Amino acid sequence: MLVCGCSPVLCVDTTASSFLFSLMNPYNISPIKLANTEARCSVYHNKDRLPVFGSGGDLHISNDCNANTLSFNNFKSYENTTEHQYLLTGSRNFQTEEVEVFAKL
């Protein structure tokens, strides 16, 4: 599985320009981009934790995410156009193997 998110800002993004995407997923659906439909809180960044995408925790990566299953995906603000409720991971909660963060310079 490969789950990705993109945000143009570093604090609280209240624009519609953030999005989530999946290059590989448990359902073998072709790469898909999930648009933000609710700009109220596209992404929340905090120095003490990893980013949270969406007002309902559409994609929440917990602290120590490689050692627990407290991370979850729960679509509310990002448009999932498939029939799969947990498109990104196959289940609501998940444990990560690796987290990579990129910055646009």
Short mmCIF file of C-alpha atoms in Angstrom, two decimals:
data_model
loop_
_atom_site.label_atom_id
_atom_site.label_comp_id
_atom_site.label_asym_id
_atom_site.label_seq_id
_atom_site.Cartn_x
_atom_site.Cartn_y
_atom_site.Cartn_z
CA MET A 1 0.00 0.00 0.00
CA LEU A 2 1.20 3.50 -0.72
CA VAL A 3 -0.80 6.39 0.68
CA CYS A 4 0.13 10.01 0.02
CA GLY A 5 -1.05 13.49 0.87
CA CYS A 6 -0.16 16.89 -0.46
CA SER A 7 -0.56 20.30 1.18
CA PRO A 8 0.81 23.66 0.02
CA VAL A 9 1.10 25.10 3.54
CA LEU A 10 2.87 24.26 6.79
CA CYS A 11 0.31 25.10 9.50
CA VAL A 12 -3.45 24.87 8.97
CA ASP A 13 -4.51 24.62 5.36
CA THR A 14 -7.99 25.99 4.81
CA THR A 15 -7.85 25.92 1.04
CA ALA A 16 -9.19 23.36 -1.35
CA SER A 17 -5.74 22.78 -2.89
CA SER A 18 -4.76 19.88 -0.61
CA PHE A 19 -5.41 16.35 -1.78
CA LEU A 20 -4.78 12.71 -0.92
CA PHE A 21 -3.75 10.09 -3.41
CA SER A 22 -3.11 6.41 -3.59
CA LEU A 23 -0.60 4.85 -5.94
CA MET A 24 -1.20 1.32 -4.67
CA ASN A 25 -4.07 0.11 -2.51
CA PRO A 26 -5.52 -3.17 -1.22
CA TYR A 27 -8.22 -3.17 -3.92
CA ASN A 28 -5.83 -2.93 -6.91
CA ILE A 29 -7.55 0.25 -8.10
CA SER A 30 -5.45 2.34 -10.47
CA PRO A 31 -3.71 5.38 -8.94
CA ILE A 32 -6.38 7.76 -7.71
CA LYS A 33 -6.44 11.37 -6.49
CA LEU A 34 -8.91 12.29 -3.76
CA ALA A 35 -9.92 15.95 -3.94
CA ASN A 36 -10.66 18.03 -0.87
CA THR A 37 -14.36 18.95 -0.78
CA GLU A 38 -14.35 20.84 2.51
CA ALA A 39 -11.75 23.58 2.89
CA ARG A 40 -12.57 24.18 6.57
CA CYS A 41 -9.54 22.19 7.67
CA SER A 42 -7.79 20.48 4.81
CA VAL A 43 -4.64 19.69 6.78
CA TYR A 44 -3.62 20.33 10.34
CA HIS A 45 0.09 20.39 11.16
CA ASN A 46 1.52 20.40 14.66
CA LYS A 47 5.16 20.20 15.71
CA ASP A 48 4.32 17.45 18.21
CA ARG A 49 2.64 15.05 15.79
CA LEU A 50 2.31 14.08 12.17
CA PRO A 51 -0.20 15.85 9.91
CA VAL A 52 -3.93 15.15 10.01
CA PHE A 53 -5.70 15.44 6.66
CA GLY A 54 -9.38 16.46 6.70
CA SER A 55 -11.81 17.79 9.27
CA GLY A 56 -12.84 14.29 10.28
CA GLY A 57 -9.41 12.75 10.32
CA ASP A 58 -9.70 11.52 6.74
CA LEU A 59 -6.08 10.45 7.12
CA HIS A 60 -4.61 10.58 10.61
CA ILE A 61 -1.07 9.32 11.20
CA SER A 62 -0.49 8.79 14.93
CA ASN A 63 2.70 9.20 16.92
CA ASP A 64 4.72 5.97 16.98
CA CYS A 65 2.69 4.90 13.95
CA ASN A 66 5.07 2.04 13.19
CA ALA A 67 4.47 0.49 16.64
CA ASN A 68 0.67 0.75 17.00
CA THR A 69 -2.60 0.76 15.03
CA LEU A 70 -3.86 4.16 16.21
CA SER A 71 -3.50 5.67 12.72
CA PHE A 72 -6.73 5.67 10.73
CA ASN A 73 -8.51 6.76 7.57
CA ASN A 74 -12.11 7.94 7.70
CA PHE A 75 -13.30 9.92 4.67
CA LYS A 76 -15.33 13.04 5.40
CA SER A 77 -13.55 15.96 3.71
CA TYR A 78 -11.83 14.20 0.82
CA GLU A 79 -13.93 12.73 -1.96
CA ASN A 80 -13.67 8.96 -2.23
CA THR A 81 -15.22 8.10 -5.60
CA THR A 82 -14.90 4.34 -5.09
CA GLU A 83 -17.19 1.90 -3.30
CA HIS A 84 -14.46 1.12 -0.74
CA GLN A 85 -14.86 2.96 2.57
CA TYR A 86 -11.25 2.33 3.57
CA LEU A 87 -9.70 2.71 0.14
CA LEU A 88 -6.28 3.80 1.37
CA THR A 89 -5.54 0.96 3.78
CA GLY A 90 -8.25 -1.72 3.58
CA SER A 91 -9.37 -1.15 7.18
CA ARG A 92 -10.09 1.87 9.37
CA ASN A 93 -7.02 1.51 11.59
CA PHE A 94 -3.55 0.64 10.37
CA GLN A 95 0.12 0.46 11.29
CA THR A 96 2.73 2.09 9.09
CA GLU A 97 5.99 0.58 7.93
CA GLU A 98 7.52 3.84 6.80
CA VAL A 99 6.61 7.53 6.60
CA GLU A 100 8.25 9.86 4.11
CA VAL A 101 7.76 13.62 4.10
CA PHE A 102 8.62 15.82 1.16
CA ALA A 103 8.73 19.60 0.90
CA LYS A 104 8.30 21.78 -2.14
CA LEU A 105 11.20 24.20 -2.24
#
